PDB file of C-alpha atoms in Angstrom:
ATOM      1  CA  MET A1009      50.588 136.149 105.554  1.00 57.00           C
ATOM      2  CA  SER A1010      49.266 134.484 102.416  1.00 72.00           C
ATOM      3  CA  THR A1011      49.658 130.789 101.653  1.00 85.00           C
ATOM      4  CA  PRO A1012      53.155 130.102 100.290  1.00 87.00           C
ATOM      5  CA  ARG A1013      53.237 129.491  96.546  1.00 92.00           C
ATOM      6  CA  TRP A1014      55.312 126.299  96.630  1.00 95.00           C
ATOM      7  CA  LEU A1015      57.112 125.297  93.439  1.00 97.00           C
ATOM      8  CA  SER A1016      55.251 122.958  91.097  1.00 97.00           C
ATOM      9  CA  PRO A1017      56.997 119.642  90.322  1.00 97.00           C
ATOM     10  CA  ALA A1018      58.191 121.039  86.959  1.00 97.00           C
ATOM     11  CA  GLU A1019      59.465 124.244  88.566  1.00 97.00           C
ATOM     12  CA  GLN A1020      61.208 122.301  91.283  1.00 96.00           C
ATOM     13  CA  ARG A1021      62.866 119.989  88.769  1.00 97.00           C
ATOM     14  CA  ALA A1022      64.161 122.955  86.743  1.00 97.00           C
ATOM     15  CA  TRP A1023      65.425 124.768  89.848  1.00 97.00           C
ATOM     16  CA  ARG A1024      67.162 121.712  91.287  1.00 95.00           C
ATOM     17  CA  THR A1025      68.632 120.842  87.903  1.00 97.00           C
ATOM     18  CA  HIS A1026      70.139 124.317  87.677  1.00 97.00           C
ATOM     19  CA  LEU A1027      71.606 123.998  91.180  1.00 96.00           C
ATOM     20  CA  ALA A1028      72.998 120.516  90.593  1.00 95.00           C
ATOM     21  CA  LEU A1029      74.484 121.455  87.218  1.00 97.00           C
ATOM     22  CA  HIS A1030      76.269 124.440  88.639  1.00 96.00           C
ATOM     23  CA  LYS A1031      77.643 122.691  91.693  1.00 94.00           C
ATOM     24  CA  LEU A1032      78.880 119.629  89.815  1.00 95.00           C
ATOM     25  CA  LEU A1033      80.383 121.756  87.053  1.00 97.00           C
ATOM     26  CA  MET A1034      82.262 124.068  89.410  1.00 95.00           C
ATOM     27  CA  HIS A1035      83.478 121.048  91.384  1.00 93.00           C
ATOM     28  CA  ARG A1036      84.802 119.462  88.185  1.00 96.00           C
ATOM     29  CA  LEU A1037      86.440 122.598  86.743  1.00 97.00           C
ATOM     30  CA  ASP A1038      87.996 123.377  90.123  1.00 95.00           C
ATOM     31  CA  ARG A1039      89.491 119.877  90.264  1.00 95.00           C
ATOM     32  CA  GLU A1040      90.908 120.243  86.774  1.00 97.00           C
ATOM     33  CA  LEU A1041      92.505 123.580  87.711  1.00 97.00           C
ATOM     34  CA  GLN A1042      94.083 121.984  90.789  1.00 96.00           C
ATOM     35  CA  GLU A1043      96.405 120.153  88.397  1.00 96.00           C
ATOM     36  CA  HIS A1044      97.809 123.622  87.686  1.00 96.00           C
ATOM     37  CA  ALA A1045      97.820 124.547  91.400  1.00 96.00           C
ATOM     38  CA  LEU A1046      95.014 127.055  90.823  1.00 97.00           C
ATOM     39  CA  SER A1047      91.456 127.347  92.129  1.00 95.00           C
ATOM     40  CA  LEU A1048      88.481 128.571  90.108  1.00 95.00           C
ATOM     41  CA  ASN A1049      88.608 131.787  92.147  1.00 94.00           C
ATOM     42  CA  ASP A1050      92.259 132.289  91.216  1.00 96.00           C
ATOM     43  CA  TYR A1051      91.432 131.682  87.572  1.00 97.00           C
ATOM     44  CA  GLU A1052      88.613 134.216  87.556  1.00 96.00           C
ATOM     45  CA  ILE A1053      90.906 136.908  88.985  1.00 97.00           C
ATOM     46  CA  LEU A1054      93.620 136.105  86.443  1.00 98.00           C
ATOM     47  CA  VAL A1055      91.119 136.343  83.558  1.00 96.00           C
ATOM     48  CA  ASN A1056      89.741 139.675  84.743  1.00 97.00           C
ATOM     49  CA  LEU A1057      93.195 141.218  85.179  1.00 98.00           C
ATOM     50  CA  SER A1058      94.543 139.805  81.906  1.00 97.00           C
ATOM     51  CA  GLU A1059      91.656 141.414  79.987  1.00 95.00           C
ATOM     52  CA  SER A1060      92.089 144.851  81.609  1.00 97.00           C
ATOM     53  CA  PRO A1061      94.255 147.722  80.260  1.00 96.00           C
ATOM     54  CA  GLY A1062      97.698 147.538  81.843  1.00 96.00           C
ATOM     55  CA  ARG A1063      96.688 144.134  83.274  1.00 97.00           C
ATOM     56  CA  ARG A1064      95.491 145.933  86.402  1.00 96.00           C
ATOM     57  CA  MET A1065      92.191 146.730  88.111  1.00 96.00           C
ATOM     58  CA  ARG A1066      91.142 148.810  91.065  1.00 95.00           C
ATOM     59  CA  MET A1067      90.306 146.431  93.938  1.00 95.00           C
ATOM     60  CA  SER A1068      86.762 147.849  94.152  1.00 93.00           C
ATOM     61  CA  ASP A1069      86.174 147.230  90.417  1.00 94.00           C
ATOM     62  CA  LEU A1070      87.642 143.735  90.701  1.00 96.00           C
ATOM     63  CA  ALA A1071      85.316 142.984  93.640  1.00 94.00           C
ATOM     64  CA  ASP A1072      82.340 144.138  91.545  1.00 91.00           C
ATOM     65  CA  ALA A1073      83.462 142.179  88.484  1.00 92.00           C
ATOM     66  CA  THR A1074      83.884 138.969  90.453  1.00 91.00           C
ATOM     67  CA  ILE A1075      80.762 139.583  92.602  1.00 88.00           C
ATOM     68  CA  GLN A1076      82.328 139.309  96.037  1.00 88.00           C
ATOM     69  CA  SER A1077      82.920 141.515  99.047  1.00 88.00           C
ATOM     70  CA  ARG A1078      86.045 143.689  99.320  1.00 91.00           C
ATOM     71  CA  SER A1079      87.206 141.749 102.363  1.00 93.00           C
ATOM     72  CA  ARG A1080      86.846 138.356 100.699  1.00 93.00           C
ATOM     73  CA  LEU A1081      88.658 139.626  97.617  1.00 96.00           C
ATOM     74  CA  SER A1082      91.422 141.041  99.797  1.00 96.00           C
ATOM     75  CA  HIS A1083      92.110 137.604 101.318  1.00 96.00           C
ATOM     76  CA  GLN A1084      92.025 136.047  97.865  1.00 97.00           C
ATOM     77  CA  ILE A1085      94.538 138.583  96.518  1.00 97.00           C
ATOM     78  CA  SER A1086      96.838 137.972  99.510  1.00 97.00           C
ATOM     79  CA  ARG A1087      96.911 134.259  98.720  1.00 97.00           C
ATOM     80  CA  MET A1088      97.644 134.998  95.064  1.00 98.00           C
ATOM     81  CA  GLU A1089     100.394 137.480  96.017  1.00 97.00           C
ATOM     82  CA  ALA A1090     102.034 134.712  98.042  1.00 97.00           C
ATOM     83  CA  LYS A1091     102.019 132.545  94.893  1.00 96.00           C
ATOM     84  CA  GLY A1092     103.611 135.384  92.883  1.00 98.00           C
ATOM     85  CA  LEU A1093     100.621 135.734  90.528  1.00 98.00           C
ATOM     86  CA  VAL A1094      99.593 139.312  91.390  1.00 98.00           C
ATOM     87  CA  THR A1095     100.853 142.334  93.299  1.00 98.00           C
ATOM     88  CA  ARG A1096      99.127 145.315  94.890  1.00 96.00           C
ATOM     89  CA  GLU A1097      99.972 148.880  93.913  1.00 94.00           C
ATOM     90  CA  ASP A1098      98.743 152.044  95.546  1.00 88.00           C
ATOM     91  CA  CYS A1099      97.207 154.666  93.296  1.00 76.00           C
ATOM     92  CA  ARG A1100      99.593 157.626  93.276  1.00 73.00           C
ATOM     93  CA  ASP A1101      97.303 160.132  91.623  1.00 70.00           C
ATOM     94  CA  ASP A1102      94.079 159.549  93.506  1.00 66.00           C
ATOM     95  CA  ARG A1103      92.936 158.233  96.825  1.00 67.00           C
ATOM     96  CA  ARG A1104      90.431 155.758  95.518  1.00 68.00           C
ATOM     97  CA  GLY A1105      92.435 152.862  96.793  1.00 83.00           C
ATOM     98  CA  THR A1106      94.640 150.105  95.576  1.00 93.00           C
ATOM     99  CA  PHE A1107      95.152 148.299  92.286  1.00 95.00           C
ATOM    100  CA  ALA A1108      95.625 144.566  91.830  1.00 97.00           C
ATOM    101  CA  VAL A1109      98.216 144.031  89.098  1.00 97.00           C
ATOM    102  CA  LEU A1110      99.022 140.848  87.187  1.00 98.00           C
ATOM    103  CA  THR A1111     102.706 139.853  87.480  1.00 98.00           C
ATOM    104  CA  ASP A1112     104.652 138.371  84.565  1.00 98.00           C
ATOM    105  CA  GLU A1113     104.282 135.014  86.284  1.00 98.00           C
ATOM    106  CA  GLY A1114     100.526 135.568  86.542  1.00 98.00           C
ATOM    107  CA  TRP A1115     100.383 136.411  82.833  1.00 98.00           C
ATOM    108  CA  GLU A1116     102.404 133.326  81.901  1.00 98.00           C
ATOM    109  CA  THR A1117     100.187 131.208  84.155  1.00 98.00           C
ATOM    110  CA  ILE A1118      96.941 132.293  82.525  1.00 97.00           C
ATOM    111  CA  GLN A1119      98.434 131.779  79.042  1.00 97.00           C
ATOM    112  CA  ARG A1120      99.539 128.289  80.017  1.00 97.00           C
ATOM    113  CA  VAL A1121      96.368 127.219  81.835  1.00 97.00           C
ATOM    114  CA  ALA A1122      93.662 128.799  79.651  1.00 97.00           C
ATOM    115  CA  PRO A1123      93.717 126.156  76.879  1.00 97.00           C
ATOM    116  CA  ASP A1124      93.111 123.328  79.379  1.00 96.00           C
ATOM    117  CA  HIS A1125      90.413 125.273  81.202  1.00 97.00           C
ATOM    118  CA  VAL A1126      88.577 126.158  77.989  1.00 97.00           C
ATOM    119  CA  ALA A1127      88.790 122.508  76.917  1.00 97.00           C
ATOM    120  CA  GLY A1128      87.113 121.595  80.225  1.00 98.00           C
ATOM    121  CA  VAL A1129      84.395 124.235  79.782  1.00 98.00           C
ATOM    122  CA  ARG A1130      83.750 122.795  76.313  1.00 98.00           C
ATOM    123  CA  GLU A1131      83.838 119.145  77.369  1.00 98.00           C
ATOM    124  CA  HIS A1132      81.577 119.549  80.390  1.00 98.00           C
ATOM    125  CA  PHE A1133      79.249 122.344  79.262  1.00 98.00           C
ATOM    126  CA  VAL A1134      79.444 124.285  75.980  1.00 98.00           C
ATOM    127  CA  ASP A1135      79.873 121.353  73.586  1.00 98.00           C
ATOM    128  CA  ARG A1136      76.957 119.550  75.295  1.00 98.00           C
ATOM    129  CA  LEU A1137      74.559 122.329  74.294  1.00 98.00           C
ATOM    130  CA  THR A1138      73.340 123.092  70.771  1.00 98.00           C
ATOM    131  CA  ASP A1139      73.679 126.586  69.316  1.00 97.00           C
ATOM    132  CA  ASP A1140      69.938 127.008  69.906  1.00 97.00           C
ATOM    133  CA  GLN A1141      70.279 125.978  73.532  1.00 98.00           C
ATOM    134  CA  LEU A1142      73.157 128.407  74.052  1.00 98.00           C
ATOM    135  CA  ARG A1143      71.056 131.215  72.556  1.00 97.00           C
ATOM    136  CA  GLU A1144      68.075 130.255  74.722  1.00 97.00           C
ATOM    137  CA  LEU A1145      70.266 130.166  77.799  1.00 97.00           C
ATOM    138  CA  GLU A1146      71.502 133.682  77.110  1.00 97.00           C
ATOM    139  CA  SER A1147      68.035 135.054  76.400  1.00 97.00           C
ATOM    140  CA  ALA A1148      66.490 133.350  79.456  1.00 98.00           C
ATOM    141  CA  TYR A1149      69.243 134.205  81.958  1.00 98.00           C
ATOM    142  CA  GLY A1150      70.371 137.597  80.585  1.00 98.00           C
ATOM    143  CA  PRO A1151      67.333 139.563  81.841  1.00 98.00           C
ATOM    144  CA  ILE A1152      67.602 137.894  85.255  1.00 98.00           C
ATOM    145  CA  VAL A1153      71.252 138.959  85.467  1.00 97.00           C
ATOM    146  CA  ASP A1154      70.146 142.558  84.737  1.00 97.00           C
ATOM    147  CA  HIS A1155      67.460 142.331  87.420  1.00 98.00           C
ATOM    148  CA  LEU A1156      69.867 140.982  90.028  1.00 97.00           C
ATOM    149  CA  LYS A1157      72.559 143.556  89.232  1.00 94.00           C
ATOM    150  CA  LYS A1158      70.058 146.333  89.989  1.00 95.00           C
ATOM    151  CA  LEU A1159      69.513 144.869  93.467  1.00 93.00           C
ATOM    152  CA  ARG A1160      73.184 145.017  94.441  1.00 80.00           C
TER     153      ARG A1160
ATOM    154  CA  MET B 421      99.347 120.012  71.395  1.00 57.00           C
ATOM    155  CA  SER B 422      96.639 121.205  69.038  1.00 72.00           C
ATOM    156  CA  THR B 423      95.488 124.816  68.765  1.00 85.00           C
ATOM    157  CA  PRO B 424      93.060 125.621  71.584  1.00 87.00           C
ATOM    158  CA  ARG B 425      89.436 125.807  70.479  1.00 92.00           C
ATOM    159  CA  TRP B 426      88.601 129.145  72.109  1.00 95.00           C
ATOM    160  CA  LEU B 427      84.945 129.918  72.746  1.00 97.00           C
ATOM    161  CA  SER B 428      83.120 131.836  70.012  1.00 97.00           C
ATOM    162  CA  PRO B 429      81.579 135.171  71.052  1.00 97.00           C
ATOM    163  CA  ALA B 430      78.125 133.522  71.330  1.00 97.00           C
ATOM    164  CA  GLU B 431      79.527 130.625  73.380  1.00 97.00           C
ATOM    165  CA  GLN B 432      81.399 133.003  75.636  1.00 96.00           C
ATOM    166  CA  ARG B 433      78.313 135.163  76.194  1.00 97.00           C
ATOM    167  CA  ALA B 434      76.240 132.097  77.140  1.00 97.00           C
ATOM    168  CA  TRP B 435      78.929 130.763  79.481  1.00 97.00           C
ATOM    169  CA  ARG B 436      79.512 134.079  81.214  1.00 95.00           C
ATOM    170  CA  THR B 437      75.765 134.689  81.491  1.00 97.00           C
ATOM    171  CA  HIS B 438      75.378 131.342  83.248  1.00 97.00           C
ATOM    172  CA  LEU B 439      78.224 132.172  85.646  1.00 96.00           C
ATOM    173  CA  ALA B 440      76.940 135.681  86.403  1.00 95.00           C
ATOM    174  CA  LEU B 441      73.362 134.476  86.887  1.00 97.00           C
ATOM    175  CA  HIS B 442      74.409 131.845  89.363  1.00 96.00           C
ATOM    176  CA  LYS B 443      76.734 134.027  91.377  1.00 94.00           C
ATOM    177  CA  LEU B 444      74.320 136.954  91.638  1.00 96.00           C
ATOM    178  CA  LEU B 445      71.414 134.660  92.469  1.00 97.00           C
ATOM    179  CA  MET B 446      73.264 132.789  95.225  1.00 95.00           C
ATOM    180  CA  HIS B 447      74.490 136.098  96.626  1.00 94.00           C
ATOM    181  CA  ARG B 448      70.928 137.417  96.730  1.00 96.00           C
ATOM    182  CA  LEU B 449      69.328 134.289  98.209  1.00 97.00           C
ATOM    183  CA  ASP B 450      72.102 134.034 100.788  1.00 95.00           C
ATOM    184  CA  ARG B 451      71.471 137.633 101.847  1.00 95.00           C
ATOM    185  CA  GLU B 452      67.757 136.988 102.182  1.00 97.00           C
ATOM    186  CA  LEU B 453      68.442 133.936 104.356  1.00 97.00           C
ATOM    187  CA  GLN B 454      70.733 135.992 106.596  1.00 96.00           C
ATOM    188  CA  GLU B 455      67.586 137.729 107.866  1.00 96.00           C
ATOM    189  CA  HIS B 456      66.767 134.329 109.366  1.00 96.00           C
ATOM    190  CA  ALA B 457      70.348 133.831 110.604  1.00 96.00           C
ATOM    191  CA  LEU B 458      70.879 131.048 108.066  1.00 97.00           C
ATOM    192  CA  SER B 459      73.252 130.609 105.118  1.00 95.00           C
ATOM    193  CA  LEU B 460      72.365 128.920 101.833  1.00 95.00           C
ATOM    194  CA  ASN B 461      74.529 125.993 102.934  1.00 94.00           C
ATOM    195  CA  ASP B 462      72.545 125.684 106.175  1.00 96.00           C
ATOM    196  CA  TYR B 463      69.306 125.814 104.223  1.00 97.00           C
ATOM    197  CA  GLU B 464      70.373 123.081 101.842  1.00 96.00           C
ATOM    198  CA  ILE B 465      71.237 120.751 104.747  1.00 97.00           C
ATOM    199  CA  LEU B 466      67.913 121.469 106.469  1.00 98.00           C
ATOM    200  CA  VAL B 467      65.984 120.702 103.254  1.00 96.00           C
ATOM    201  CA  ASN B 468      67.813 117.428 102.698  1.00 97.00           C
ATOM    202  CA  LEU B 469      67.275 116.236 106.260  1.00 98.00           C
ATOM    203  CA  SER B 470      63.641 117.380 106.392  1.00 97.00           C
ATOM    204  CA  GLU B 471      62.859 115.339 103.266  1.00 95.00           C
ATOM    205  CA  SER B 472      64.537 112.153 104.548  1.00 97.00           C
ATOM    206  CA  PRO B 473      62.831 109.353 106.510  1.00 96.00           C
ATOM    207  CA  GLY B 474      63.235 110.003 110.223  1.00 96.00           C
ATOM    208  CA  ARG B 475      64.653 113.434 109.325  1.00 97.00           C
ATOM    209  CA  ARG B 476      68.112 111.927 109.328  1.00 96.00           C
ATOM    210  CA  MET B 477      70.820 111.031 106.826  1.00 96.00           C
ATOM    211  CA  ARG B 478      74.101 109.213 106.960  1.00 95.00           C
ATOM    212  CA  MET B 479      76.900 111.831 106.750  1.00 95.00           C
ATOM    213  CA  SER B 480      78.320 110.169 103.628  1.00 93.00           C
ATOM    214  CA  ASP B 481      74.918 110.302 101.876  1.00 94.00           C
ATOM    215  CA  LEU B 482      74.434 113.917 102.943  1.00 96.00           C
ATOM    216  CA  ALA B 483      77.875 114.798 101.544  1.00 94.00           C
ATOM    217  CA  ASP B 484      76.913 113.168  98.235  1.00 91.00           C
ATOM    218  CA  ALA B 485      73.505 114.851  98.137  1.00 92.00           C
ATOM    219  CA  THR B 486      74.984 118.298  98.752  1.00 91.00           C
ATOM    220  CA  ILE B 487      78.023 117.665  96.534  1.00 88.00           C
ATOM    221  CA  GLN B 488      80.763 118.453  99.017  1.00 87.00           C
ATOM    222  CA  SER B 489      83.622 116.655 100.738  1.00 88.00           C
ATOM    223  CA  ARG B 490      83.093 114.797 104.023  1.00 91.00           C
ATOM    224  CA  SER B 491      85.461 117.174 105.810  1.00 93.00           C
ATOM    225  CA  ARG B 492      83.695 120.313 104.588  1.00 93.00           C
ATOM    226  CA  LEU B 493      80.329 118.852 105.524  1.00 96.00           C
ATOM    227  CA  SER B 494      81.662 117.934 108.959  1.00 96.00           C
ATOM    228  CA  HIS B 495      82.612 121.565 109.664  1.00 96.00           C
ATOM    229  CA  GLN B 496      79.225 122.702 108.366  1.00 97.00           C
ATOM    230  CA  ILE B 497      77.379 120.257 110.636  1.00 97.00           C
ATOM    231  CA  SER B 498      79.455 121.381 113.650  1.00 97.00           C
ATOM    232  CA  ARG B 499      78.369 124.990 113.055  1.00 97.00           C
ATOM    233  CA  MET B 500      74.738 123.884 112.734  1.00 98.00           C
ATOM    234  CA  GLU B 501      75.004 121.774 115.891  1.00 97.00           C
ATOM    235  CA  ALA B 502      76.178 124.878 117.744  1.00 97.00           C
ATOM    236  CA  LYS B 503      73.030 126.653 116.546  1.00 96.00           C
ATOM    237  CA  GLY B 504      70.867 123.756 117.767  1.00 98.00           C
ATOM    238  CA  LEU B 505      69.588 122.878 114.267  1.00 98.00           C
ATOM    239  CA  VAL B 506      71.027 119.361 113.970  1.00 98.00           C
ATOM    240  CA  THR B 507      72.687 116.690 116.072  1.00 98.00           C
ATOM    241  CA  ARG B 508      74.979 113.785 115.270  1.00 96.00           C
ATOM    242  CA  GLU B 509      74.094 110.225 116.171  1.00 94.00           C
ATOM    243  CA  ASP B 510      76.271 107.167 115.861  1.00 88.00           C
ATOM    244  CA  CYS B 511      74.820 104.200 114.032  1.00 76.00           C
ATOM    245  CA  ARG B 512      74.296 101.477 116.598  1.00 73.00           C
ATOM    246  CA  ASP B 513      73.637  98.600 114.242  1.00 70.00           C
ATOM    247  CA  ASP B 514      76.384  99.108 111.721  1.00 65.00           C
ATOM    248  CA  ARG B 515      79.788 100.694 111.490  1.00 67.00           C
ATOM    249  CA  ARG B 516      79.158 102.778 108.435  1.00 68.00           C
ATOM    250  CA  GLY B 517      79.477 105.976 110.338  1.00 83.00           C
ATOM    251  CA  THR B 518      77.421 108.749 111.761  1.00 93.00           C
ATOM    252  CA  PHE B 519      73.988 110.207 111.051  1.00 95.00           C
ATOM    253  CA  ALA B 520      73.103 113.895 110.934  1.00 97.00           C
ATOM    254  CA  VAL B 521      69.664 114.318 112.517  1.00 97.00           C
ATOM    255  CA  LEU B 522      67.344 117.322 112.339  1.00 98.00           C
ATOM    256  CA  THR B 523      66.398 118.638 115.815  1.00 98.00           C
ATOM    257  CA  ASP B 524      62.916 119.954 116.613  1.00 98.00           C
ATOM    258  CA  GLU B 525      64.372 123.430 116.383  1.00 98.00           C
ATOM    259  CA  GLY B 526      65.835 122.608 112.966  1.00 98.00           C
ATOM    260  CA  TRP B 527      62.444 121.334 111.812  1.00 98.00           C
ATOM    261  CA  GLU B 528      60.663 124.451 113.090  1.00 98.00           C
ATOM    262  CA  THR B 529      63.303 126.613 111.434  1.00 98.00           C
ATOM    263  CA  ILE B 530      62.873 125.070 107.989  1.00 97.00           C
ATOM    264  CA  GLN B 531      59.051 125.321 108.311  1.00 97.00           C
ATOM    265  CA  ARG B 532      59.333 128.990 109.234  1.00 97.00           C
ATOM    266  CA  VAL B 533      61.968 129.991 106.661  1.00 97.00           C
ATOM    267  CA  ALA B 534      60.874 127.943 103.626  1.00 97.00           C
ATOM    268  CA  PRO B 535      58.002 130.249 102.536  1.00 97.00           C
ATOM    269  CA  ASP B 536      60.325 133.277 102.383  1.00 96.00           C
ATOM    270  CA  HIS B 537      63.055 131.344 100.612  1.00 97.00           C
ATOM    271  CA  VAL B 538      60.661 129.940  98.007  1.00 97.00           C
ATOM    272  CA  ALA B 539      59.266 133.455  97.469  1.00 97.00           C
ATOM    273  CA  GLY B 540      62.845 134.601  96.757  1.00 98.00           C
ATOM    274  CA  VAL B 541      63.489 131.705  94.373  1.00 98.00           C
ATOM    275  CA  ARG B 542      60.282 132.685  92.551  1.00 98.00           C
ATOM    276  CA  GLU B 543      60.953 136.421  92.527  1.00 98.00           C
ATOM    277  CA  HIS B 544      64.545 136.174  91.357  1.00 98.00           C
ATOM    278  CA  PHE B 545      64.429 133.091  89.138  1.00 98.00           C
ATOM    279  CA  VAL B 546      61.436 130.816  88.555  1.00 98.00           C
ATOM    280  CA  ASP B 547      58.791 133.479  87.899  1.00 98.00           C
ATOM    281  CA  ARG B 548      61.154 135.217  85.447  1.00 98.00           C
ATOM    282  CA  LEU B 549      61.178 132.147  83.203  1.00 98.00           C
ATOM    283  CA  THR B 550      58.284 130.883  81.083  1.00 98.00           C
ATOM    284  CA  ASP B 551      57.073 127.294  81.351  1.00 97.00           C
ATOM    285  CA  ASP B 552      58.833 126.643  78.028  1.00 97.00           C
ATOM    286  CA  GLN B 553      62.076 128.101  79.318  1.00 98.00           C
ATOM    287  CA  LEU B 554      61.872 125.985  82.476  1.00 98.00           C
ATOM    288  CA  ARG B 555      61.329 122.871  80.349  1.00 97.00           C
ATOM    289  CA  GLU B 556      64.232 123.828  78.067  1.00 97.00           C
ATOM    290  CA  LEU B 557      66.466 124.444  81.060  1.00 97.00           C
ATOM    291  CA  GLU B 558      65.730 120.991  82.429  1.00 97.00           C
ATOM    292  CA  SER B 559      66.238 119.262  79.079  1.00 97.00           C
ATOM    293  CA  ALA B 560      69.476 121.165  78.358  1.00 98.00           C
ATOM    294  CA  TYR B 561      71.064 120.833  81.800  1.00 98.00           C
ATOM    295  CA  GLY B 562      69.698 117.435  82.839  1.00 98.00           C
ATOM    296  CA  PRO B 563      71.970 115.358  80.562  1.00 98.00           C
ATOM    297  CA  ILE B 564      74.992 117.418  81.647  1.00 98.00           C
ATOM    298  CA  VAL B 565      74.155 116.684  85.296  1.00 97.00           C
ATOM    299  CA  ASP B 566      74.099 112.964  84.423  1.00 97.00           C
ATOM    300  CA  HIS B 567      77.460 113.268  82.656  1.00 98.00           C
ATOM    301  CA  LEU B 568      79.070 115.098  85.588  1.00 97.00           C
ATOM    302  CA  LYS B 569      77.707 112.676  88.168  1.00 94.00           C
ATOM    303  CA  LYS B 570      79.410 109.815  86.340  1.00 95.00           C
ATOM    304  CA  LEU B 571      82.754 111.592  86.696  1.00 93.00           C
ATOM    305  CA  ARG B 572      82.555 111.859  90.479  1.00 80.00           C
TER     306      ARG B 572
END
């Protein structure tokens, strides 16, 4: 085996800054959502369903969209069913599994919570970056996202 | 209440790119660590302890350093104790709680696994960014990290 290429101090600072930013930000946004009795995971599911035709998605597509395993998503959906935010529906016309469907209560919840959540995303992230920085972020991270998606 | 300031398309792309990057990257690095029977959370604890004097940290400091609650960290440390990677030691000379201490096996594990993990961090992140992009990342995210730390 060759000698490990350890990170340089500058590389290590950038990497640890990314990790710290993400962890602190998720922690903060999750806490803010708790005031609405939601978690960040709940919110992400609600957003995905609310943006889909018929406010419904196949469980397999929802697992892909939220980058998690089917089994983890299934537990998540069970918790959200218990809160009345979503229901499951079997596909009648094909055998490719089950849909997760937003309930009226789920739809009302996302409408009610979204303004606060977006305000938090602005306050703690977007409004602290210039337009140039936002563009640079997208152009730096976008190709890495494409690379990582190919590995899944 | 005022009209919500929704994200512009460019802001939304940047925000969602950040989220996707992080999730895919953690998923990938976690999978690579599974080949060594470790999780990313395990790895982070091992790194923190291995870099501390005496390879030990007070549980409260370790919780702060890894940005998680005391109770979540306590469960994490119990799982790592069962694997023989860490032990707990009571502080004799003060009452400010318990230390987590790296075992010899934990130390050997981090030495053995670190080269592979760093290679993954390079392959999937650091080496896909230019030196300029790494600098920009640090200067964009660093002040936000400072802001979020003040809120904790």
